[in-house]
CSV table of C-alpha atoms in Angstrom, one decimal:
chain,number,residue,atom,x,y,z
L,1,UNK,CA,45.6,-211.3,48.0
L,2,UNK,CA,48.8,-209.7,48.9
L,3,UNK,CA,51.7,-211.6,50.7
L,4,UNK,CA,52.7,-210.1,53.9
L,5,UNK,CA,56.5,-209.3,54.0
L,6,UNK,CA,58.9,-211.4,56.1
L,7,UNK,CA,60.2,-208.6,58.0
L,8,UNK,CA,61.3,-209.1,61.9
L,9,UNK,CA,60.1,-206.6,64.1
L,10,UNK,CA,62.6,-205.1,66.8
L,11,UNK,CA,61.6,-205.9,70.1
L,12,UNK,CA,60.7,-202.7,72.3
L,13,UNK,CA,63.0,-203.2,74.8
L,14,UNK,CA,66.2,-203.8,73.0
L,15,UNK,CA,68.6,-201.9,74.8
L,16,UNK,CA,72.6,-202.2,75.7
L,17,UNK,CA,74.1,-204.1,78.4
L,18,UNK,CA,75.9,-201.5,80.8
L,19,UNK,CA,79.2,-202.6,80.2
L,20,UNK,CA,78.8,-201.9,75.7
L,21,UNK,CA,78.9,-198.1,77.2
L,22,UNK,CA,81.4,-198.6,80.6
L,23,UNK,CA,84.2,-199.9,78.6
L,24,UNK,CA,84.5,-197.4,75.8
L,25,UNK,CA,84.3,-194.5,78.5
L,26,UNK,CA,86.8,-196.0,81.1
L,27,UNK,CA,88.9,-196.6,78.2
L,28,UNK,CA,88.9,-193.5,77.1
L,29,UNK,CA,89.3,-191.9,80.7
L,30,UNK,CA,92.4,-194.4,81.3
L,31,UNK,CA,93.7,-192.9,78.1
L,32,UNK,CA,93.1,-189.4,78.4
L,33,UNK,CA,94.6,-189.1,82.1
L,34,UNK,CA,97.7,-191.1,80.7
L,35,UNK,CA,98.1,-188.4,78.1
L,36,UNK,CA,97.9,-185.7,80.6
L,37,UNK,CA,99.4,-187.1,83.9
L,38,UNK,CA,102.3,-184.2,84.4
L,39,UNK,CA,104.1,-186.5,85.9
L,40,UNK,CA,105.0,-187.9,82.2
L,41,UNK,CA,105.6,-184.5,80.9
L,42,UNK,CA,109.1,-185.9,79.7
L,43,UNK,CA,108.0,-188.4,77.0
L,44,UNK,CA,106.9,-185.1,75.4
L,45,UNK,CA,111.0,-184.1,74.8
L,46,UNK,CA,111.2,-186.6,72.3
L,47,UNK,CA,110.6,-190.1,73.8
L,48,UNK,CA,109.0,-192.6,71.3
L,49,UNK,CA,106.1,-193.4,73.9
L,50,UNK,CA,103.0,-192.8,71.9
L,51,UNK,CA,104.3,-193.9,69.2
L,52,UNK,CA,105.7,-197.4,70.7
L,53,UNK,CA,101.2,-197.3,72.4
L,54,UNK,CA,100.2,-197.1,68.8
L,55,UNK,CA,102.2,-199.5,67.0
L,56,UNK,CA,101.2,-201.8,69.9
L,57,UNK,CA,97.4,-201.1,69.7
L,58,UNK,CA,98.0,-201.7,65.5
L,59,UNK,CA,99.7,-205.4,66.7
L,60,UNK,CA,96.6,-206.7,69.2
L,61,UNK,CA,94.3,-205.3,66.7
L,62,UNK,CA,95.8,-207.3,63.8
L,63,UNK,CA,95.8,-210.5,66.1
């Protein structure tokens, strides 16, 4: 007789919470309109600014 496999079946209604697909997006959004907000056009004459955002994202990731 053949032994059944312990497998665990996936439930039919697993889905995400609203906020596992909110956050990404507005975070993205907030991101994209800081990149393009012409009212910041002068970070783009040399100013360090995206660089100083990523070294600070690289810091709270590595905390």
């Amino acid at each position: 007789m053949p032994v059944p496999a312990h497998t665990r079946p996936h439930p039919a209604g697993a889905r995400l919470p609203w906020w596992a697909l909110a956050l990404p997006v507005l975070a993205f959004v907030a991101l994209l309109l800081l990149l393009m907000n012409p009212s910041d056009a002068h970070a783009a004459s040399g100013d360090p600014v995206l660089a100083h955002m990523l070294e600070r994202a690289r810091q709270l990731v590595e905390h």
